[in-house]
């Protein structure tokens, strides 16, 4: 069109394409689940060319990962309650609500499926994880800056996220509030020189 | 043939069919991975009728789960070292070796995929889990009988198995020996009245 250069300008054509495509994917997911549609159908619904989607996202897996990450960020921003314990309890409860909600299993299964879908799928999954782990680490860094003895993001992954993910994947739901708080309690136990 | 009754006799025709089918599945998995073959191909290779497989296992997912459980049990019997700490360290190291081995990701993904494959898949996955959790609980019960302060099988699931499964699913491998021992150390920390 009348774009002098093919650069992405905030609020420009590129952002409009992204918004239309995200909306189309979100609608298709809610209508048909996570694996019930093609790039062609997304393009048709968003009113863009297939090639625009392939140029920007490369493949369907990366696009799904991008939409999923955006959804997670919108639904569950990192808490900032002023204390590590408060942040972790709020964060764990938010994640539990996400992954036990209507699309929760689909989201967890998407992340897991992406990891095995070859190079591009793995890259998309890795981007989701890197983004979320970075946000989580920022929350924990704030606690350290306040002088609190905070675990790192991998500790949260291993002892809060992993148990909840596996229980959802294995159908061991719902996740009771007492169970979720117990995971946080255990992560916050002092590590009295166990040599780790 | 000349079977007077259609009952399963140990060492009889039923056991021979099961052994031939298990061998055929194991061979096909190693040749083509976990999703590259049909019940018809298994039957042909095992020299039995398709209907024999459907009658006994119901569907491909249940058969895969049965073979997988047998493999896990053969490769990783529950340890009995005489101490809870020794048992847990050996168990965790065995599981880590299984799930980071050549077929490991496929096995973990099979268990996860089964959970979402509708009624029959879920039942098969549940059978695998119930069997393994029961074996694990027996190991922990032996520790309690010796007067040790053992966690229950769900604690092992949440804090040893889940972190390792998720790291394998997310491609965060290998699992270093120090990392695995750290999971055991953390599970064995005294729970000083955290109200759980």
mmCIF file of C-alpha atoms in Angstrom:
data_model
loop_
_atom_site.group_PDB
_atom_site.id
_atom_site.type_symbol
_atom_site.label_atom_id
_atom_site.label_comp_id
_atom_site.label_asym_id
_atom_site.label_seq_id
_atom_site.Cartn_x
_atom_site.Cartn_y
_atom_site.Cartn_z
ATOM 1 C CA UNK A 1 0.000 0.000 0.000
ATOM 2 C CA UNK A 2 1.358 3.432 0.803
ATOM 3 C CA UNK A 3 3.959 2.206 3.251
ATOM 4 C CA UNK A 4 7.332 3.715 2.373
ATOM 5 C CA UNK A 5 9.199 0.952 4.221
ATOM 6 C CA UNK A 6 8.342 -2.540 5.434
ATOM 7 C CA UNK A 7 9.119 -1.780 9.061
ATOM 8 C CA UNK A 8 6.739 -2.450 11.945
ATOM 9 C CA UNK A 9 5.300 0.730 13.358
ATOM 10 C CA UNK A 10 3.293 0.576 16.585
ATOM 11 C CA UNK A 11 -0.327 1.170 15.681
ATOM 12 C CA UNK A 12 0.492 0.779 11.993
ATOM 13 C CA UNK A 13 -0.596 -1.869 9.522
ATOM 14 C CA UNK A 14 1.611 -4.520 11.124
ATOM 15 C CA UNK A 15 -0.017 -4.043 14.517
ATOM 16 C CA UNK A 16 -3.476 -4.154 12.951
ATOM 17 C CA UNK A 17 -2.654 -7.421 11.181
ATOM 18 C CA UNK A 18 -1.368 -8.882 14.452
ATOM 19 C CA UNK A 19 -4.495 -7.811 16.328
ATOM 20 C CA UNK A 20 -6.835 -9.223 13.659
ATOM 21 C CA UNK A 21 -4.928 -12.503 13.522
ATOM 22 C CA UNK A 22 -4.849 -12.848 17.323
ATOM 23 C CA UNK A 23 -8.590 -12.247 17.484
ATOM 24 C CA UNK A 24 -9.233 -14.805 14.732
ATOM 25 C CA UNK A 25 -7.112 -17.405 16.520
ATOM 26 C CA UNK A 26 -8.785 -16.719 19.875
ATOM 27 C CA UNK A 27 -12.225 -17.121 18.275
ATOM 28 C CA UNK A 28 -11.254 -20.304 16.431
ATOM 29 C CA UNK A 29 -9.754 -21.811 19.595
ATOM 30 C CA UNK A 30 -12.936 -21.167 21.536
ATOM 31 C CA UNK A 31 -15.050 -22.617 18.722
ATOM 32 C CA UNK A 32 -12.976 -25.655 17.833
ATOM 33 C CA UNK A 33 -10.232 -26.178 20.378
ATOM 34 C CA UNK A 34 -6.502 -25.878 19.859
ATOM 35 C CA UNK A 35 -6.024 -28.144 16.885
ATOM 36 C CA UNK A 36 -9.194 -27.754 14.874
ATOM 37 C CA UNK A 37 -8.153 -25.184 12.244
ATOM 38 C CA UNK A 38 -5.566 -24.213 9.651
ATOM 39 C CA UNK A 39 -3.510 -21.149 8.799
ATOM 40 C CA UNK A 40 -5.793 -20.671 5.786
ATOM 41 C CA UNK A 41 -8.878 -20.468 7.997
ATOM 42 C CA UNK A 42 -7.201 -18.000 10.339
ATOM 43 C CA UNK A 43 -6.159 -15.829 7.400
ATOM 44 C CA UNK A 44 -9.658 -15.877 5.911
ATOM 45 C CA UNK A 45 -11.264 -14.905 9.194
ATOM 46 C CA UNK A 46 -8.701 -12.169 9.900
ATOM 47 C CA UNK A 47 -9.011 -10.818 6.352
ATOM 48 C CA UNK A 48 -5.289 -11.157 5.597
ATOM 49 C CA UNK A 49 -3.296 -13.245 3.145
ATOM 50 C CA UNK A 50 -1.901 -16.623 4.238
ATOM 51 C CA UNK A 51 1.526 -15.296 3.290
ATOM 52 C CA UNK A 52 1.231 -12.492 5.865
ATOM 53 C CA UNK A 53 0.868 -15.103 8.587
ATOM 54 C CA UNK A 54 3.707 -17.278 7.348
ATOM 55 C CA UNK A 55 5.981 -14.238 6.928
ATOM 56 C CA UNK A 56 5.359 -13.052 10.471
ATOM 57 C CA UNK A 57 4.996 -16.271 12.477
ATOM 58 C CA UNK A 58 6.595 -18.935 10.288
ATOM 59 C CA UNK A 59 4.064 -21.641 11.176
ATOM 60 C CA UNK A 60 0.871 -22.409 13.051
ATOM 61 C CA UNK A 61 2.654 -23.611 16.210
ATOM 62 C CA UNK A 62 4.511 -20.328 16.674
ATOM 63 C CA UNK A 63 1.337 -18.348 16.105
ATOM 64 C CA UNK A 64 -0.533 -20.448 18.689
ATOM 65 C CA UNK A 65 2.313 -19.945 21.142
ATOM 66 C CA UNK A 66 2.261 -16.187 20.560
ATOM 67 C CA UNK A 67 -1.496 -15.993 21.144
ATOM 68 C CA UNK A 68 -1.237 -18.206 24.220
ATOM 69 C CA UNK A 69 1.525 -16.088 25.745
ATOM 70 C CA UNK A 70 -0.482 -12.931 25.166
ATOM 71 C CA UNK A 71 -3.512 -14.515 26.778
ATOM 72 C CA UNK A 72 -1.544 -15.657 29.817
ATOM 73 C CA UNK A 73 0.002 -12.223 30.245
ATOM 74 C CA UNK A 74 -3.346 -10.480 29.955
ATOM 75 C CA UNK A 75 -5.110 -12.860 32.333
ATOM 76 C CA UNK A 76 -2.342 -13.265 34.874
ATOM 77 C CA UNK A 77 0.012 -10.343 35.242
ATOM 78 C CA UNK A 78 2.725 -10.982 37.848
ATOM 79 C CA UNK A 79 1.473 -9.959 41.297
ATOM 80 C CA UNK A 80 3.217 -7.274 43.367
ATOM 81 C CA UNK A 81 1.767 -7.527 46.864
ATOM 82 C CA UNK A 82 4.793 -6.207 48.747
ATOM 83 C CA UNK A 83 5.892 -9.562 50.198
ATOM 84 C CA UNK A 84 7.405 -12.713 48.689
ATOM 85 C CA UNK A 85 4.884 -14.938 50.397
ATOM 86 C CA UNK A 86 1.966 -12.816 49.191
ATOM 87 C CA UNK A 87 3.331 -12.696 45.651
ATOM 88 C CA UNK A 88 3.870 -16.467 45.518
ATOM 89 C CA UNK A 89 0.443 -17.282 46.947
ATOM 90 C CA UNK A 90 -1.277 -14.945 44.484
ATOM 91 C CA UNK A 91 0.829 -16.185 41.571
ATOM 92 C CA UNK A 92 0.201 -19.866 42.382
ATOM 93 C CA UNK A 93 -3.546 -19.277 42.784
ATOM 94 C CA UNK A 94 -3.657 -17.376 39.455
ATOM 95 C CA UNK A 95 -1.836 -20.146 37.589
ATOM 96 C CA UNK A 96 -4.081 -22.780 39.181
ATOM 97 C CA UNK A 97 -7.158 -20.863 38.044
ATOM 98 C CA UNK A 98 -5.772 -20.547 34.493
ATOM 99 C CA UNK A 99 -4.837 -24.190 34.064
ATOM 100 C CA UNK A 100 -7.989 -25.616 35.621
ATOM 101 C CA UNK A 101 -10.269 -23.245 33.674
ATOM 102 C CA UNK A 102 -12.200 -24.106 30.499
ATOM 103 C CA UNK A 103 -9.159 -23.849 28.180
ATOM 104 C CA UNK A 104 -6.576 -24.683 30.827
ATOM 105 C CA UNK A 105 -5.835 -28.254 29.857
ATOM 106 C CA UNK A 106 -5.617 -27.189 26.207
ATOM 107 C CA UNK A 107 -3.074 -24.493 27.105
ATOM 108 C CA UNK A 108 -0.892 -26.850 29.143
ATOM 109 C CA UNK A 109 -1.157 -29.516 26.456
ATOM 110 C CA UNK A 110 -0.244 -26.963 23.794
ATOM 111 C CA UNK A 111 2.922 -26.044 25.659
ATOM 112 C CA UNK A 112 3.804 -29.713 26.020
ATOM 113 C CA UNK A 113 2.918 -30.569 22.413
ATOM 114 C CA UNK A 114 4.985 -27.658 21.122
ATOM 115 C CA UNK A 115 8.078 -29.037 22.813
ATOM 116 C CA UNK A 116 7.985 -32.144 20.652
ATOM 117 C CA UNK A 117 7.012 -30.625 17.327
ATOM 118 C CA UNK A 118 10.489 -30.199 15.951
ATOM 119 C CA UNK A 119 12.699 -27.178 15.672
ATOM 120 C CA UNK A 120 10.096 -24.477 15.115
ATOM 121 C CA UNK A 121 7.649 -25.769 17.694
ATOM 122 C CA UNK A 122 10.433 -26.023 20.248
ATOM 123 C CA UNK A 123 11.532 -22.470 19.516
ATOM 124 C CA UNK A 124 7.999 -21.173 20.045
ATOM 125 C CA UNK A 125 7.625 -23.104 23.284
ATOM 126 C CA UNK A 126 11.007 -21.857 24.426
ATOM 127 C CA UNK A 127 9.978 -18.260 23.740
ATOM 128 C CA UNK A 128 6.853 -18.683 25.864
ATOM 129 C CA UNK A 129 8.856 -20.185 28.687
ATOM 130 C CA UNK A 130 11.673 -17.638 28.507
ATOM 131 C CA UNK A 131 9.195 -14.761 28.622
ATOM 132 C CA UNK A 132 7.273 -16.186 31.585
ATOM 133 C CA UNK A 133 10.402 -17.226 33.471
ATOM 134 C CA UNK A 134 11.812 -13.721 32.996
ATOM 135 C CA UNK A 135 8.658 -12.164 34.435
ATOM 136 C CA UNK A 136 8.726 -14.589 37.338
ATOM 137 C CA UNK A 137 12.406 -13.863 38.017
ATOM 138 C CA UNK A 138 11.606 -10.116 38.116
ATOM 139 C CA UNK A 139 9.024 -10.761 40.814
ATOM 140 C CA UNK A 140 11.564 -12.781 42.808
ATOM 141 C CA UNK A 141 14.267 -10.139 42.265
ATOM 142 C CA UNK A 142 11.980 -7.537 43.813
ATOM 143 C CA UNK A 143 11.754 -9.745 46.914
ATOM 144 C CA UNK A 144 15.547 -10.055 47.045
ATOM 145 C CA UNK A 145 15.860 -6.293 46.683
ATOM 146 C CA UNK A 146 13.648 -6.005 49.779
ATOM 147 C CA UNK A 147 16.053 -8.324 51.594
ATOM 148 C CA UNK A 148 13.862 -11.418 51.463
ATOM 149 C CA UNK A 149 15.362 -14.881 50.990
ATOM 150 C CA UNK A 150 13.714 -15.696 47.653
ATOM 151 C CA UNK A 151 14.069 -18.905 45.633
ATOM 152 C CA UNK A 152 14.945 -18.541 41.953
ATOM 153 C CA UNK A 153 12.510 -18.995 39.078
ATOM 154 C CA UNK A 154 13.586 -22.623 38.601
ATOM 155 C CA UNK A 155 12.585 -23.410 42.178
ATOM 156 C CA UNK A 156 9.131 -22.027 41.430
ATOM 157 C CA UNK A 157 9.014 -24.040 38.200
ATOM 158 C CA UNK A 158 10.015 -27.273 39.943
ATOM 159 C CA UNK A 159 7.942 -27.039 43.108
ATOM 160 C CA UNK A 160 4.894 -24.916 42.294
ATOM 161 C CA UNK A 161 4.330 -25.004 38.537
ATOM 162 C CA UNK A 162 5.471 -28.565 37.745
ATOM 163 C CA UNK A 163 3.254 -30.288 40.363
ATOM 164 C CA UNK A 164 0.222 -28.298 39.236
ATOM 165 C CA UNK A 165 0.916 -28.899 35.525
ATOM 166 C CA UNK A 166 1.385 -32.639 36.036
ATOM 167 C CA UNK A 167 -1.765 -32.924 38.150
ATOM 168 C CA UNK A 168 -3.747 -31.123 35.434
ATOM 169 C CA UNK A 169 -2.189 -33.256 32.686
ATOM 170 C CA UNK A 170 -2.993 -36.408 34.644
ATOM 171 C CA UNK A 171 -6.531 -35.271 35.373
ATOM 172 C CA UNK A 172 -5.914 -35.020 39.134
ATOM 173 C CA UNK A 173 -8.135 -31.984 39.520
ATOM 174 C CA UNK A 174 -9.455 -29.751 41.010
ATOM 175 C CA UNK A 175 -6.443 -28.222 42.792
ATOM 176 C CA UNK A 176 -7.668 -27.423 46.292
ATOM 177 C CA UNK A 177 -6.637 -24.058 47.800
ATOM 178 C CA UNK A 178 -5.001 -25.913 50.711
ATOM 179 C CA UNK A 179 -2.975 -27.981 48.268
ATOM 180 C CA UNK A 180 -1.752 -24.892 46.390
ATOM 181 C CA UNK A 181 -0.826 -23.078 49.614
ATOM 182 C CA UNK A 182 1.005 -26.206 50.743
ATOM 183 C CA UNK A 183 3.229 -26.034 47.651
ATOM 184 C CA UNK A 184 4.107 -22.427 48.497
ATOM 185 C CA UNK A 185 4.723 -23.279 52.177
ATOM 186 C CA UNK A 186 7.098 -26.050 51.179
ATOM 187 C CA UNK A 187 9.041 -23.864 48.734
ATOM 188 C CA UNK A 188 9.482 -21.236 51.447
ATOM 189 C CA UNK A 189 10.895 -23.695 54.021
ATOM 190 C CA UNK A 190 14.426 -22.700 55.023
ATOM 191 C CA UNK A 191 17.045 -24.788 53.177
ATOM 192 C CA UNK A 192 19.198 -25.435 56.225
ATOM 193 C CA UNK A 193 22.494 -26.220 54.587
ATOM 194 C CA UNK A 194 21.489 -29.319 52.687
ATOM 195 C CA UNK A 195 24.428 -28.741 50.404
ATOM 196 C CA UNK A 196 22.517 -27.873 47.214
ATOM 197 C CA UNK B 1 -8.812 -74.498 18.306
ATOM 198 C CA UNK B 2 -8.906 -77.235 20.902
ATOM 199 C CA UNK B 3 -9.505 -74.961 23.862
ATOM 200 C CA UNK B 4 -12.337 -76.321 25.939
ATOM 201 C CA UNK B 5 -12.991 -72.920 27.601
ATOM 202 C CA UNK B 6 -12.122 -69.296 26.809
ATOM 203 C CA UNK B 7 -10.421 -68.646 30.107
ATOM 204 C CA UNK B 8 -6.902 -67.232 30.539
ATOM 205 C CA UNK B 9 -4.512 -69.843 31.783
ATOM 206 C CA UNK B 10 -0.998 -68.774 32.828
ATOM 207 C CA UNK B 11 1.373 -70.097 30.205
ATOM 208 C CA UNK B 12 -1.569 -70.991 27.989
ATOM 209 C CA UNK B 13 -2.637 -69.563 24.665
ATOM 210 C CA UNK B 14 -3.706 -66.258 26.217
ATOM 211 C CA UNK B 15 -0.273 -65.689 27.747
ATOM 212 C CA UNK B 16 1.394 -66.594 24.467
ATOM 213 C CA UNK B 17 -0.772 -64.110 22.579
ATOM 214 C CA UNK B 18 0.063 -61.414 25.130
ATOM 215 C CA UNK B 19 3.790 -62.117 24.871
ATOM 216 C CA UNK B 20 3.733 -62.089 21.053
ATOM 217 C CA UNK B 21 1.731 -58.870 20.978
ATOM 218 C CA UNK B 22 3.969 -57.165 23.545
ATOM 219 C CA UNK B 23 7.036 -58.135 21.536
ATOM 220 C CA UNK B 24 5.474 -56.847 18.301
ATOM 221 C CA UNK B 25 4.591 -53.527 19.944
ATOM 222 C CA UNK B 26 8.056 -53.157 21.465
ATOM 223 C CA UNK B 27 9.645 -53.802 18.063
ATOM 224 C CA UNK B 28 7.319 -51.403 16.263
ATOM 225 C CA UNK B 29 7.918 -48.681 18.845
ATOM 226 C CA UNK B 30 11.659 -48.965 18.431
ATOM 227 C CA UNK B 31 11.338 -48.909 14.632
ATOM 228 C CA UNK B 32 8.764 -46.170 14.227
ATOM 229 C CA UNK B 33 8.153 -44.422 17.526
ATOM 230 C CA UNK B 34 5.007 -44.430 19.589
ATOM 231 C CA UNK B 35 2.464 -43.355 17.019
ATOM 232 C CA UNK B 36 3.693 -44.852 13.770
ATOM 233 C CA UNK B 37 1.628 -48.031 13.530
ATOM 234 C CA UNK B 38 -1.843 -49.542 13.705
ATOM 235 C CA UNK B 39 -3.533 -52.428 15.506
ATOM 236 C CA UNK B 40 -3.577 -54.248 12.151
ATOM 237 C CA UNK B 41 0.212 -54.015 11.837
ATOM 238 C CA UNK B 42 0.708 -55.238 15.388
ATOM 239 C CA UNK B 43 -1.617 -58.171 14.774
ATOM 240 C CA UNK B 44 0.149 -59.118 11.533
ATOM 241 C CA UNK B 45 3.564 -59.044 13.155
ATOM 242 C CA UNK B 46 2.406 -60.975 16.231
ATOM 243 C CA UNK B 47 0.632 -63.546 14.062
ATOM 244 C CA UNK B 48 -2.737 -63.046 15.737
ATOM 245 C CA UNK B 49 -6.104 -61.745 14.549
ATOM 246 C CA UNK B 50 -6.973 -58.055 14.975
ATOM 247 C CA UNK B 51 -10.003 -59.208 16.925
ATOM 248 C CA UNK B 52 -7.769 -60.890 19.522
ATOM 249 C CA UNK B 53 -6.166 -57.537 20.258
ATOM 250 C CA UNK B 54 -9.426 -55.624 20.397
ATOM 251 C CA UNK B 55 -11.001 -58.283 22.593
ATOM 252 C CA UNK B 56 -8.177 -58.177 25.093
ATOM 253 C CA UNK B 57 -7.100 -54.504 25.135
ATOM 254 C CA UNK B 58 -10.058 -52.649 23.650
ATOM 255 C CA UNK B 59 -7.944 -50.158 21.715
ATOM 256 C CA UNK B 60 -4.418 -49.166 20.737
ATOM 257 C CA UNK B 61 -3.994 -46.696 23.620
ATOM 258 C CA UNK B 62 -4.681 -49.304 26.274
ATOM 259 C CA UNK B 63 -2.311 -51.743 24.601
ATOM 260 C CA UNK B 64 0.437 -49.090 24.480
ATOM 261 C CA UNK B 65 -0.151 -48.308 28.139
ATOM 262 C CA UNK B 66 0.050 -51.992 29.041
ATOM 263 C CA UNK B 67 3.340 -52.431 27.168
ATOM 264 C CA UNK B 68 4.741 -49.237 28.672
ATOM 265 C CA UNK B 69 3.860 -50.264 32.213
ATOM 266 C CA UNK B 70 5.483 -53.645 31.694
ATOM 267 C CA UNK B 71 8.610 -51.993 30.346
ATOM 268 C CA UNK B 72 8.821 -49.570 33.254
ATOM 269 C CA UNK B 73 8.379 -52.350 35.775
ATOM 270 C CA UNK B 74 11.017 -54.503 34.113
ATOM 271 C CA UNK B 75 13.532 -51.679 33.781
ATOM 272 C CA UNK B 76 12.947 -49.988 37.109
ATOM 273 C CA UNK B 77 11.788 -52.208 39.916
ATOM 274 C CA UNK B 78 11.291 -50.286 43.155
ATOM 275 C CA UNK B 79 14.543 -50.123 45.124
ATOM 276 C CA UNK B 80 14.896 -51.594 48.612
ATOM 277 C CA UNK B 81 18.188 -50.264 50.005
ATOM 278 C CA UNK B 82 17.240 -50.378 53.671
ATOM 279 C CA UNK B 83 16.845 -46.611 54.131
ATOM 280 C CA UNK B 84 14.305 -44.070 52.907
ATOM 281 C CA UNK B 85 17.004 -41.727 51.666
ATOM 282 C CA UNK B 86 18.759 -44.530 49.777
ATOM 283 C CA UNK B 87 15.505 -45.748 48.263
ATOM 284 C CA UNK B 88 14.481 -42.259 47.128
ATOM 285 C CA UNK B 89 17.889 -41.454 45.647
ATOM 286 C CA UNK B 90 17.967 -44.735 43.726
ATOM 287 C CA UNK B 91 14.357 -44.376 42.617
ATOM 288 C CA UNK B 92 14.849 -40.779 41.432
ATOM 289 C CA UNK B 93 18.021 -41.693 39.548
ATOM 290 C CA UNK B 94 16.274 -44.678 37.902
ATOM 291 C CA UNK B 95 13.331 -42.563 36.763
ATOM 292 C CA UNK B 96 15.680 -39.866 35.473
ATOM 293 C CA UNK B 97 17.579 -42.461 33.458
ATOM 294 C CA UNK B 98 14.329 -43.858 32.025
ATOM 295 C CA UNK B 99 12.850 -40.543 30.982
ATOM 296 C CA UNK B 100 16.039 -39.092 29.526
ATOM 297 C CA UNK B 101 16.883 -42.300 27.643
ATOM 298 C CA UNK B 102 16.245 -42.949 23.941
ATOM 299 C CA UNK B 103 12.498 -43.598 24.368
ATOM 300 C CA UNK B 104 12.070 -41.511 27.489
ATOM 301 C CA UNK B 105 10.395 -38.472 26.008
ATOM 302 C CA UNK B 106 8.090 -40.766 24.037
ATOM 303 C CA UNK B 107 7.082 -42.579 27.240
ATOM 304 C CA UNK B 108 6.373 -39.356 29.135
ATOM 305 C CA UNK B 109 4.503 -37.937 26.170
ATOM 306 C CA UNK B 110 2.504 -41.146 25.837
ATOM 307 C CA UNK B 111 1.393 -40.889 29.457
ATOM 308 C CA UNK B 112 0.432 -37.257 28.935
ATOM 309 C CA UNK B 113 -1.251 -37.883 25.582
ATOM 310 C CA UNK B 114 -3.243 -40.767 27.027
ATOM 311 C CA UNK B 115 -4.752 -38.482 29.640
ATOM 312 C CA UNK B 116 -6.469 -36.427 26.958
ATOM 313 C CA UNK B 117 -7.585 -39.185 24.629
ATOM 314 C CA UNK B 118 -11.064 -39.609 26.005
ATOM 315 C CA UNK B 119 -12.500 -42.221 28.258
ATOM 316 C CA UNK B 120 -10.475 -45.262 27.230
ATOM 317 C CA UNK B 121 -7.155 -43.439 27.021
ATOM 318 C CA UNK B 122 -7.728 -41.910 30.439
ATOM 319 C CA UNK B 123 -8.528 -45.311 31.918
ATOM 320 C CA UNK B 124 -5.303 -46.775 30.531
ATOM 321 C CA UNK B 125 -3.254 -43.835 31.822
ATOM 322 C CA UNK B 126 -4.957 -44.128 35.199
ATOM 323 C CA UNK B 127 -4.094 -47.820 35.378
ATOM 324 C CA UNK B 128 -0.416 -47.059 34.709
ATOM 325 C CA UNK B 129 -0.401 -44.372 37.363
ATOM 326 C CA UNK B 130 -2.328 -46.394 39.950
ATOM 327 C CA UNK B 131 0.054 -49.327 39.516
ATOM 328 C CA UNK B 132 3.192 -47.182 39.823
ATOM 329 C CA UNK B 133 1.820 -45.098 42.706
ATOM 330 C CA UNK B 134 0.925 -48.301 44.552
ATOM 331 C CA UNK B 135 4.462 -49.647 44.135
ATOM 332 C CA UNK B 136 5.891 -46.333 45.279
ATOM 333 C CA UNK B 137 3.611 -46.266 48.313
ATOM 334 C CA UNK B 138 4.789 -49.774 49.262
ATOM 335 C CA UNK B 139 8.380 -48.535 49.236
ATOM 336 C CA UNK B 140 7.411 -45.593 51.469
ATOM 337 C CA UNK B 141 5.377 -47.857 53.760
ATOM 338 C CA UNK B 142 8.476 -49.998 54.334
ATOM 339 C CA UNK B 143 10.285 -46.851 55.514
ATOM 340 C CA UNK B 144 7.418 -45.999 57.874
ATOM 341 C CA UNK B 145 7.489 -49.549 59.208
ATOM 342 C CA UNK B 146 11.177 -48.969 60.035
ATOM 343 C CA UNK B 147 10.135 -45.836 61.955
ATOM 344 C CA UNK B 148 11.315 -43.359 59.352
ATOM 345 C CA UNK B 149 9.373 -40.143 58.695
ATOM 346 C CA UNK B 150 8.427 -40.841 55.088
ATOM 347 C CA UNK B 151 6.437 -38.586 52.755
ATOM 348 C CA UNK B 152 3.502 -40.144 50.925
ATOM 349 C CA UNK B 153 3.473 -41.120 47.259
ATOM 350 C CA UNK B 154 1.860 -37.812 46.293
ATOM 351 C CA UNK B 155 4.777 -35.907 47.812
ATOM 352 C CA UNK B 156 7.129 -37.932 45.629
ATOM 353 C CA UNK B 157 4.899 -37.276 42.614
ATOM 354 C CA UNK B 158 4.787 -33.517 43.256
ATOM 355 C CA UNK B 159 8.396 -32.859 44.196
ATOM 356 C CA UNK B 160 10.506 -35.518 42.488
ATOM 357 C CA UNK B 161 8.556 -36.899 39.530
ATOM 358 C CA UNK B 162 6.701 -33.753 38.405
ATOM 359 C CA UNK B 163 9.797 -31.514 38.176
ATOM 360 C CA UNK B 164 11.688 -34.171 36.212
ATOM 361 C CA UNK B 165 8.728 -34.884 33.895
ATOM 362 C CA UNK B 166 8.180 -31.192 33.171
ATOM 363 C CA UNK B 167 11.879 -30.582 32.521
ATOM 364 C CA UNK B 168 11.922 -33.511 30.070
ATOM 365 C CA UNK B 169 8.714 -32.342 28.398
ATOM 366 C CA UNK B 170 10.131 -28.837 28.076
ATOM 367 C CA UNK B 171 13.454 -30.092 26.731
ATOM 368 C CA UNK B 172 15.388 -28.869 29.802
ATOM 369 C CA UNK B 173 17.753 -31.827 29.768
ATOM 370 C CA UNK B 174 19.997 -33.530 30.760
ATOM 371 C CA UNK B 175 19.018 -33.858 34.440
ATOM 372 C CA UNK B 176 22.269 -33.478 36.368
ATOM 373 C CA UNK B 177 22.904 -35.871 39.288
ATOM 374 C CA UNK B 178 23.234 -32.862 41.620
ATOM 375 C CA UNK B 179 19.858 -31.585 40.486
ATOM 376 C CA UNK B 180 18.173 -34.954 41.094
ATOM 377 C CA UNK B 181 19.746 -35.315 44.544
ATOM 378 C CA UNK B 182 18.627 -31.761 45.332
ATOM 379 C CA UNK B 183 15.008 -32.757 44.685
ATOM 380 C CA UNK B 184 15.370 -35.657 47.145
ATOM 381 C CA UNK B 185 17.103 -33.429 49.727
ATOM 382 C CA UNK B 186 14.270 -30.926 49.527
ATOM 383 C CA UNK B 187 11.555 -33.566 49.892
ATOM 384 C CA UNK B 188 13.301 -34.928 52.987
ATOM 385 C CA UNK B 189 13.508 -31.522 54.727
ATOM 386 C CA UNK B 190 11.610 -31.596 58.022
ATOM 387 C CA UNK B 191 8.161 -29.994 57.662
ATOM 388 C CA UNK B 192 8.351 -27.987 60.876
ATOM 389 C CA UNK B 193 4.705 -27.347 61.567
ATOM 390 C CA UNK B 194 3.816 -25.427 58.439
ATOM 391 C CA UNK B 195 0.204 -26.363 59.000
ATOM 392 C CA UNK B 196 -0.198 -28.581 55.936
#
